[in-house]
Short mmCIF file of C-alpha atoms in Angstrom, two decimals:
data_model
loop_
_atom_site.label_atom_id
_atom_site.label_comp_id
_atom_site.label_asym_id
_atom_site.label_seq_id
_atom_site.Cartn_x
_atom_site.Cartn_y
_atom_site.Cartn_z
CA MET D 1 1.07 -14.55 6.63
CA GLN D 2 -0.82 -18.16 4.63
CA THR D 3 -3.47 -20.33 6.66
CA ASP D 4 -2.48 -23.28 8.42
CA LYS D 5 -4.75 -25.80 6.38
CA THR D 6 -3.11 -29.20 8.05
CA ARG D 7 -6.08 -30.12 9.98
CA LEU D 8 -8.70 -29.42 7.17
CA ASN D 9 -10.97 -32.06 5.25
CA ASP D 10 -10.66 -32.85 1.97
CA LEU D 11 -14.45 -31.97 2.40
CA GLN D 12 -13.82 -27.94 3.37
CA GLU D 13 -10.62 -27.86 1.25
CA TRP D 14 -12.53 -28.88 -1.95
CA LEU D 15 -15.34 -26.40 -0.98
CA LEU D 16 -12.42 -23.29 -0.45
CA VAL D 17 -11.84 -24.15 -3.67
CA HIS D 18 -14.35 -24.94 -6.18
CA GLY D 19 -17.73 -23.01 -3.80
CA ARG D 20 -18.52 -20.12 -4.62
CA LYS D 21 -18.06 -20.84 -8.75
CA LEU D 22 -20.27 -24.24 -8.16
CA LEU D 23 -22.93 -21.85 -5.88
CA SER D 24 -23.40 -19.62 -8.91
CA GLN D 25 -24.29 -22.65 -11.59
CA PRO D 26 -28.70 -23.86 -10.06
CA PRO D 27 -28.68 -26.49 -8.70
CA ALA D 28 -29.54 -28.64 -12.02
CA ASP D 29 -25.44 -28.53 -12.49
CA TRP D 30 -24.80 -30.84 -9.25
CA LYS D 31 -25.68 -33.56 -10.62
CA TYR D 32 -22.25 -35.24 -10.88
CA LEU D 33 -21.27 -34.39 -7.12
CA THR D 34 -20.70 -36.88 -4.94
CA ARG D 35 -23.34 -36.61 -1.93
CA PRO D 36 -21.42 -35.01 0.43
CA GLN D 37 -20.35 -32.31 -1.52
CA LEU D 38 -24.21 -31.87 -2.48
CA SER D 39 -25.45 -31.11 1.38
CA MET D 40 -22.16 -29.37 1.62
CA LEU D 41 -23.45 -26.76 -1.19
CA GLU D 42 -26.86 -26.58 -0.04
CA GLN D 43 -25.99 -26.19 3.25
CA GLN D 44 -23.87 -22.97 2.16
CA ALA D 45 -27.10 -22.09 0.02
CA ALA D 46 -29.22 -22.46 3.10
CA LEU D 47 -26.57 -19.68 4.75
CA ARG D 48 -27.18 -17.79 2.51
CA VAL D 49 -30.40 -17.19 2.27
CA ARG D 50 -30.24 -16.75 6.17
CA SER D 51 -27.54 -13.78 5.22
CA ARG D 52 -29.18 -11.54 2.96
CA HIS D 53 -30.38 -9.52 5.13
CA ARG D 54 -27.38 -9.07 6.72
CA PHE D 55 -25.02 -8.61 4.72
CA PRO D 56 -25.33 -7.00 1.46
CA GLU D 57 -23.54 -9.14 -0.70
CA PRO D 58 -24.08 -12.55 0.41
CA GLU D 59 -22.13 -14.73 -2.45
CA GLN D 60 -19.01 -13.34 -1.65
CA TRP D 61 -19.61 -15.33 2.08
CA LEU D 62 -19.02 -18.65 2.82
CA TRP D 63 -20.40 -20.05 6.43
CA SER D 64 -20.71 -22.15 9.12
CA ASP D 65 -23.63 -23.22 10.75
CA ARG D 66 -22.31 -21.90 13.99
CA SER D 67 -20.24 -18.72 12.50
CA LEU D 68 -22.97 -16.77 10.64
CA ALA D 69 -24.94 -17.57 14.07
CA GLN D 70 -22.43 -15.70 15.76
CA ALA D 71 -21.26 -13.19 13.25
CA SER D 72 -21.57 -9.15 13.10
CA ASP D 73 -24.14 -8.42 10.35
CA TRP D 74 -21.77 -6.37 7.69
CA LEU D 75 -22.50 -2.60 8.81
CA SER D 76 -22.21 -3.66 13.09
CA ALA D 77 -18.36 -4.70 11.37
CA CYS D 78 -17.94 -1.91 9.63
CA PHE D 79 -19.36 0.85 12.32
CA LYS D 80 -16.50 -0.93 14.62
CA SER D 81 -13.40 -1.18 11.87
CA SER D 82 -14.10 2.66 11.73
CA LEU D 83 -13.24 2.90 15.72
CA PHE D 84 -9.48 1.84 15.03
CA PRO D 85 -6.91 3.63 13.16
CA ARG D 86 -6.12 3.02 9.40
CA ARG D 87 -2.71 1.73 8.60
CA ALA D 88 -2.35 0.32 12.24
CA GLU D 89 -2.88 -3.10 12.38
CA VAL D 90 -5.46 -5.02 13.98
CA LEU D 91 -5.82 -8.25 16.04
CA ASP D 92 -9.53 -9.68 15.86
CA GLY D 93 -9.65 -12.65 18.33
CA CYS D 94 -11.76 -15.33 17.66
CA CYS D 95 -12.52 -14.15 14.08
CA GLY D 96 -14.70 -17.06 13.44
CA ALA D 97 -15.93 -17.29 9.44
CA GLY D 98 -14.24 -13.85 9.17
CA ALA D 99 -16.80 -10.88 9.39
CA ASP D 100 -15.39 -8.14 11.07
CA ALA D 101 -12.14 -9.55 10.80
CA VAL D 102 -12.61 -8.67 6.69
CA ALA D 103 -14.28 -5.48 7.37
CA LEU D 104 -11.18 -4.18 9.59
CA ALA D 105 -9.01 -5.56 6.76
CA ALA D 106 -10.40 -2.66 4.71
CA ARG D 107 -9.11 -0.14 6.76
CA GLY D 108 -5.41 -1.85 7.17
CA ALA D 109 -3.64 -4.61 8.11
CA VAL D 110 -5.90 -7.56 9.99
CA CYS D 111 -4.03 -10.65 12.12
CA ALA D 112 -6.93 -12.68 12.00
CA ILE D 113 -7.32 -15.78 14.95
CA ASP D 114 -9.07 -18.93 15.94
CA ASN D 115 -8.46 -22.08 17.35
CA ASP D 116 -10.49 -24.13 14.88
CA PRO D 117 -8.28 -23.85 12.07
CA TRP D 118 -11.98 -24.19 9.77
CA MET D 119 -12.58 -20.96 10.58
CA THR D 120 -9.47 -19.28 10.05
CA ALA D 121 -9.74 -20.87 7.03
CA LEU D 122 -13.41 -19.71 5.89
CA ALA D 123 -11.83 -15.86 6.93
CA VAL D 124 -9.27 -15.77 4.71
CA ASN D 125 -11.19 -17.10 1.77
CA ASN D 126 -13.98 -14.37 2.70
CA ALA D 127 -11.33 -11.94 1.77
CA ASP D 128 -9.28 -12.79 -0.77
CA ALA D 129 -13.43 -13.48 -2.97
CA GLN D 130 -13.44 -9.25 -1.66
CA GLY D 131 -10.05 -8.59 -2.92
CA LEU D 132 -8.18 -8.24 0.88
CA SER D 133 -5.66 -10.08 2.38
CA LEU D 134 -5.54 -11.70 6.26
CA ALA D 135 -2.68 -12.99 8.31
CA THR D 136 -3.82 -15.75 10.46
CA ARG D 137 -3.72 -17.74 12.84
CA THR D 138 -4.54 -21.53 14.45
CA THR D 139 -4.76 -20.93 18.39
CA ASN D 140 -6.31 -19.46 21.76
CA LEU D 141 -6.80 -16.49 22.39
CA ASP D 142 -3.89 -16.19 25.25
CA SER D 143 -0.67 -13.74 26.04
CA SER D 144 1.33 -15.52 24.50
CA ALA D 145 -1.04 -15.20 21.33
CA ILE D 146 -1.68 -11.32 21.68
CA GLY D 147 2.00 -10.90 21.82
CA ALA D 148 2.73 -7.37 21.50
CA ALA D 149 -1.14 -6.58 19.40
CA GLN D 150 -1.49 -2.96 20.39
CA TRP D 151 -5.32 -2.86 19.22
CA LEU D 152 -7.53 -5.84 19.30
CA HIS D 153 -11.34 -7.04 18.82
CA VAL D 154 -11.79 -9.74 20.46
CA ASP D 155 -14.88 -12.25 19.70
CA PRO D 156 -16.06 -14.68 22.34
CA ASP D 157 -17.61 -18.48 22.04
CA ARG D 158 -20.53 -18.08 22.93
CA ARG D 159 -21.14 -21.60 22.68
CA PRO D 160 -18.71 -23.51 23.96
CA GLY D 161 -19.86 -27.19 23.27
CA ASN D 162 -22.53 -26.38 20.96
CA ARG D 163 -25.01 -24.91 24.41
CA LYS D 164 -25.86 -21.12 23.85
CA THR D 165 -25.26 -18.92 26.49
CA LEU D 166 -25.30 -15.36 27.80
CA ILE D 167 -23.34 -15.36 30.81
CA ALA D 168 -20.11 -14.15 30.91
CA ASP D 169 -17.21 -16.27 32.89
CA GLN D 170 -19.75 -19.42 30.47
CA PHE D 171 -17.43 -17.95 27.51
CA SER D 172 -14.76 -19.27 25.43
CA PRO D 173 -12.27 -17.42 26.95
CA PRO D 174 -13.96 -16.11 30.09
CA LEU D 175 -14.90 -12.77 29.38
CA GLN D 176 -12.75 -12.10 32.46
CA ASP D 177 -10.41 -13.30 30.93
CA VAL D 178 -10.07 -11.21 27.87
CA LEU D 179 -11.00 -8.10 29.15
CA HIS D 180 -7.00 -8.89 31.32
CA LEU D 181 -5.88 -9.02 27.89
CA ALA D 182 -7.67 -6.51 26.34
CA ASN D 183 -6.37 -3.65 29.03
CA ARG D 184 -2.91 -4.10 28.18
CA THR D 185 -3.40 -3.31 24.44
CA ARG D 186 -3.88 0.46 23.44
CA GLY D 187 -7.57 0.37 22.76
CA TYR D 188 -10.24 -2.75 22.35
CA ALA D 189 -13.13 -2.74 21.23
CA ILE D 190 -15.13 -6.48 21.95
CA LYS D 191 -18.44 -7.77 21.19
CA LEU D 192 -21.21 -9.44 22.86
CA ALA D 193 -24.84 -10.50 22.96
CA PRO D 194 -27.08 -7.48 23.99
CA SER D 195 -28.27 -8.89 27.91
CA THR D 196 -24.84 -10.40 28.40
CA LEU D 197 -25.47 -11.04 32.31
CA PHE D 198 -22.35 -10.41 34.23
CA ASP D 199 -21.46 -11.16 38.37
CA LEU D 200 -21.30 -7.85 40.45
CA ASP D 201 -17.21 -8.04 40.43
CA LEU D 202 -17.08 -7.53 36.56
CA THR D 203 -20.08 -5.27 36.26
CA HIS D 204 -18.37 -2.58 38.84
CA TRP D 205 -14.81 -3.54 36.99
CA ILE D 206 -16.48 -3.07 33.46
CA ALA D 207 -18.24 0.88 34.24
CA GLU D 208 -14.88 1.90 35.85
CA HIS D 209 -13.21 1.06 33.14
CA CYS D 210 -15.37 0.55 29.48
CA VAL D 211 -17.87 2.00 27.75
CA ARG D 212 -20.90 0.52 26.98
CA VAL D 213 -21.94 0.12 23.79
CA TRP D 214 -25.03 -1.32 22.12
CA LEU D 215 -25.56 -1.56 18.43
CA GLY D 216 -29.12 -1.09 16.71
CA GLY D 217 -30.71 -1.56 13.92
CA HIS D 218 -33.91 -1.90 11.87
CA CYS D 219 -36.45 -3.00 15.30
CA GLU D 220 -33.33 -5.62 16.53
CA CYS D 221 -30.79 -4.89 18.78
CA ARG D 222 -28.03 -6.83 16.95
CA GLN D 223 -24.89 -6.10 19.46
CA GLN D 224 -23.12 -4.63 22.79
CA LEU D 225 -19.98 -3.93 22.32
CA LEU D 226 -17.66 -3.34 25.82
CA ILE D 227 -14.77 0.07 24.20
CA GLY D 228 -11.23 0.24 26.38
CA ASN D 229 -8.37 2.85 26.09
CA GLU D 230 -7.89 4.84 22.84
CA VAL D 231 -10.35 3.87 21.63
CA GLN D 232 -12.79 5.30 23.88
CA ASP D 233 -10.93 8.48 22.64
CA ASN D 234 -11.78 7.03 18.82
CA LEU D 235 -15.77 6.62 19.70
CA ALA D 236 -16.17 10.03 21.05
CA ARG D 237 -15.05 12.04 18.79
CA ASN D 238 -16.36 10.17 15.73
CA LEU D 239 -19.93 10.68 17.24
CA GLY D 240 -19.05 13.56 18.47
CA LEU D 241 -20.23 13.08 22.22
CA PRO D 242 -18.77 14.88 24.40
CA GLU D 243 -15.47 13.90 26.50
CA ALA D 244 -17.69 13.74 29.60
CA VAL D 245 -19.29 10.73 28.10
CA SER D 246 -17.16 8.19 29.15
CA GLN D 247 -17.36 5.43 31.89
CA ARG D 248 -20.21 4.91 33.78
CA HIS D 249 -22.05 6.18 30.99
CA ALA D 250 -24.42 3.55 28.46
CA ILE D 251 -24.41 4.64 24.77
CA ALA D 252 -27.22 3.24 22.10
CA ILE D 253 -26.95 3.70 18.15
CA LEU D 254 -29.42 2.75 15.58
CA LEU D 255 -27.68 2.32 12.48
CA THR D 256 -29.63 3.26 9.41
CA ASP D 257 -27.94 2.23 6.07
CA GLY D 258 -27.48 -0.92 5.06
CA SER D 259 -25.60 -0.67 2.65
CA ASP D 260 -22.11 -1.89 1.82
CA ARG D 261 -19.15 0.98 1.25
CA LEU D 262 -17.42 0.99 5.05
CA ALA D 263 -17.45 4.66 5.13
CA THR D 264 -20.58 4.81 5.62
CA ALA D 265 -21.03 3.37 8.93
CA LEU D 266 -20.30 6.26 10.95
CA GLU D 267 -21.98 9.03 7.98
CA PRO D 268 -24.09 11.64 10.77
CA SER D 269 -26.84 10.63 8.16
CA ASN D 270 -26.21 7.16 8.99
CA HIS D 271 -26.54 7.05 12.18
CA TYR D 272 -28.51 7.94 15.12
CA CYS D 273 -26.86 8.17 18.63
CA PHE D 274 -27.80 8.41 22.70
CA ALA D 275 -25.81 8.80 25.44
CA ALA D 276 -26.29 8.78 28.75
CA PRO D 277 -25.55 7.14 32.36
CA ALA D 278 -27.49 3.86 32.52
CA GLN D 279 -29.28 4.97 36.00
CA CYS D 280 -31.84 7.61 35.93
CA GLU D 281 -34.00 9.55 37.79
CA SER D 282 -36.95 7.75 39.50
CA VAL D 283 -40.19 8.71 37.31
CA SER D 284 -43.58 7.58 37.70
CA LEU D 285 -44.03 3.54 36.04
CA GLU D 286 -48.11 4.15 36.31
CA ALA D 287 -48.55 6.73 33.36
CA ASP D 288 -52.64 8.25 32.33
CA VAL D 289 -52.19 8.06 28.89
CA ASP D 290 -52.03 10.82 27.01
CA GLN D 291 -53.20 11.60 23.26
CA PHE D 292 -49.52 9.29 21.26
CA ILE D 293 -48.58 5.96 22.60
CA PHE D 294 -45.23 4.64 21.56
CA ASP D 295 -43.00 2.09 21.48
CA LEU D 296 -39.63 2.57 21.96
CA HIS D 297 -36.60 0.73 19.95
CA PRO D 298 -35.44 -2.86 21.03
CA THR D 299 -31.96 -1.14 21.84
CA LEU D 300 -33.47 1.27 24.58
CA HIS D 301 -34.78 -0.80 26.39
CA VAL D 302 -31.68 -3.69 26.19
CA SER D 303 -29.24 -0.50 26.87
CA GLY D 304 -31.26 0.12 30.40
CA LEU D 305 -31.49 3.58 28.71
CA ALA D 306 -35.38 3.98 27.53
CA LEU D 307 -36.45 6.24 30.66
CA ALA D 308 -33.37 8.18 30.43
CA TRP D 309 -34.84 8.78 26.41
CA ALA D 310 -38.68 8.86 27.03
CA HIS D 311 -37.47 11.72 30.30
CA GLN D 312 -35.63 13.76 27.77
CA GLN D 313 -38.92 13.73 25.47
CA ASN D 314 -41.36 14.10 27.32
CA LEU D 315 -42.59 10.58 28.19
CA TYR D 316 -44.56 9.09 30.79
CA PRO D 317 -44.43 5.09 30.79
CA ILE D 318 -48.18 3.65 31.26
CA SER D 319 -47.13 0.27 33.01
CA GLY D 320 -42.59 0.01 34.46
CA GLN D 321 -40.26 1.46 31.96
CA HIS D 322 -40.05 -1.76 29.58
CA GLY D 323 -43.91 -1.27 28.68
CA TYR D 324 -45.62 2.14 26.12
CA TYR D 325 -44.53 5.38 26.88
CA THR D 326 -46.80 8.25 26.34
CA GLY D 327 -46.93 11.77 26.16
CA SER D 328 -48.74 14.72 24.91
CA GLN D 329 -46.89 15.38 21.46
CA SER D 330 -45.71 13.23 19.13
CA VAL D 331 -42.15 11.95 18.61
CA PRO D 332 -39.51 12.39 15.68
CA GLY D 333 -36.89 10.79 15.14
CA PRO D 334 -36.18 6.23 14.90
CA TRP D 335 -36.01 5.56 18.65
CA ALA D 336 -40.08 4.55 19.20
CA GLN D 337 -42.92 4.13 17.03
CA SER D 338 -45.35 6.56 17.52
CA PHE D 339 -49.31 5.73 17.19
CA GLN D 340 -52.06 8.40 18.40
CA VAL D 341 -54.16 7.72 21.16
CA MET D 342 -57.91 6.88 19.58
CA ASP D 343 -59.69 5.00 23.08
CA VAL D 344 -59.12 2.50 26.08
CA ILE D 345 -60.77 -0.60 25.80
CA ALA D 346 -61.63 -3.24 28.13
CA TRP D 347 -59.44 -6.35 27.00
CA ASP D 348 -63.15 -8.85 26.33
CA ASP D 349 -63.86 -10.15 23.48
CA ARG D 350 -66.56 -9.16 23.13
CA LYS D 351 -65.89 -5.53 23.79
CA ILE D 352 -62.68 -5.23 21.47
CA ARG D 353 -65.24 -6.16 18.55
CA LYS D 354 -68.19 -4.01 19.24
CA TRP D 355 -66.02 -1.69 19.17
CA LEU D 356 -64.10 -2.71 15.86
CA ARG D 357 -67.76 -3.75 14.65
CA GLN D 358 -68.31 0.15 15.50
CA ASN D 359 -65.34 2.08 14.04
CA GLN D 360 -65.42 0.03 10.85
CA VAL D 361 -62.26 -1.33 11.26
CA GLY D 362 -60.40 -3.64 8.38
CA GLN D 363 -56.91 -4.85 9.25
CA VAL D 364 -55.76 -4.72 12.79
CA GLU D 365 -52.59 -4.71 14.11
CA VAL D 366 -51.72 -5.98 17.47
CA LYS D 367 -48.87 -5.17 19.99
CA CYS D 368 -48.66 -6.66 23.58
CA ARG D 369 -46.03 -5.47 26.24
CA MET D 370 -46.26 -6.80 30.12
CA VAL D 371 -48.66 -9.45 28.89
CA THR D 372 -48.11 -12.67 27.43
CA MET D 373 -50.53 -13.75 24.67
CA ASN D 374 -50.09 -14.58 20.44
CA ALA D 375 -50.44 -11.45 19.26
CA ASN D 376 -50.94 -12.64 15.55
CA ASP D 377 -53.39 -14.71 16.71
CA PHE D 378 -55.38 -11.77 17.38
CA GLN D 379 -55.23 -10.03 14.41
CA ARG D 380 -56.45 -12.99 12.62
CA ARG D 381 -58.85 -12.79 14.34
CA TYR D 382 -60.04 -9.16 14.21
CA SER D 383 -58.95 -8.53 11.24
CA LYS D 384 -61.29 -8.02 8.64
CA PRO D 385 -60.93 -7.32 4.31
CA GLU D 386 -62.46 -3.70 4.00
CA GLY D 387 -62.46 -1.16 6.35
CA ARG D 388 -59.31 1.17 8.30
CA PRO D 389 -56.40 0.33 9.54
CA VAL D 390 -56.11 0.26 13.89
CA THR D 391 -53.37 -1.06 15.59
CA LEU D 392 -54.26 -2.75 19.59
CA LEU D 393 -52.01 -2.10 22.41
CA VAL D 394 -52.52 -4.21 24.73
CA THR D 395 -50.81 -4.02 28.10
CA ARG D 396 -51.40 -3.14 31.54
CA ILE D 397 -52.50 -0.12 33.12
CA GLY D 398 -52.89 -0.79 37.32
CA ASP D 399 -54.59 -3.93 37.62
CA ARG D 400 -55.99 -4.27 34.56
CA VAL D 401 -55.50 -5.49 30.62
CA ARG D 402 -56.38 -2.68 28.26
CA ALA D 403 -56.48 -2.30 24.59
CA ILE D 404 -55.08 0.79 23.71
CA ALA D 405 -57.23 1.17 20.26
CA ALA D 406 -54.36 3.86 18.23
CA GLU D 407 -53.30 5.00 14.84
CA ARG D 408 -49.53 4.09 13.80
CA LEU D 409 -47.68 7.94 12.56
CA GLN D 410 -46.01 7.59 10.31
CA PRO D 411 -41.47 8.07 10.82
CA VAL D 412 -40.75 11.99 10.77
CA HIS D 413 -36.80 11.22 11.27
#
């Protein structure tokens, strides 16, 4: 199916035809362009720079500022694509510039829909640049658009009216409407921001019908997924999870390979998975500082699985479940940054300087949890050109602010 271009303006049509070739040339060769054309190319060049850490081949993509802000990174898109059966057509709702649609097209047929003709045009163009094809329709996501579709991926617009929101019933379409449509299909995956807010009724419905999955990468939680119907079975089978891990469980997944090859997303060496009930048994939130300190991955915190993971590793929170954790042994794997404790110091400028001087400290890394401060300012203030490296983990211990002086440990996988 051809993209509906009847509502594209001349500048958009020009970019689709000439943009990639011109962007491969040095800007000095753009002198003959009109001011609007030059502005369009400069914007695309800036968007490519922004996309480099998320897409292994950024030169293959064209974006709008808004579509890039909401797009899945490429590895997350490939991971989701692997959850749908090969050769089965998937409907990609609210497709934007097509990051998810292109990944889905690498495994089978896709129909991508969006209510903005510029987005469907970009999606087709981005797929074509990678030797893939998309069917598209410019339409709203509703029951008539879904029709008899059996497999569904949706990324509802979280910026209606150009204002970002985390409130699910303010999405376009509202999340409740999306779920009502999705539940009619054989299987679905709905992409959300990691910290999306649900009302109580929707929270209960999701707990009964969906598996909640958080995808993370290096130092960040990238997105949340609501997985339903047969895609739940595919998820559990591909990850090697027991059948009992279904509703009322949350799953955190770290994708660790930056490769652009679709098949790598689910190879065991390229992801780590932790699944548990979202509610963990209560533990002490004021443990004494032990030999090691751990800064848990944001994906564990956002998913609500920090306490469950820590409990499994015999770790205890120092000052609340979203603070640092402590234990008597180091913990391998990518789920936490690990530090060996050297000392605990009152967070007082004079005392900190004295300790750093006595221990011949050079480069100082400052991290904080459970307190508000500008860590970068303190790093510059305390670092010296020569000496041993030290990390100061600033946090509340009881009712006092303390700095835990520690040696950062190299990760062991």
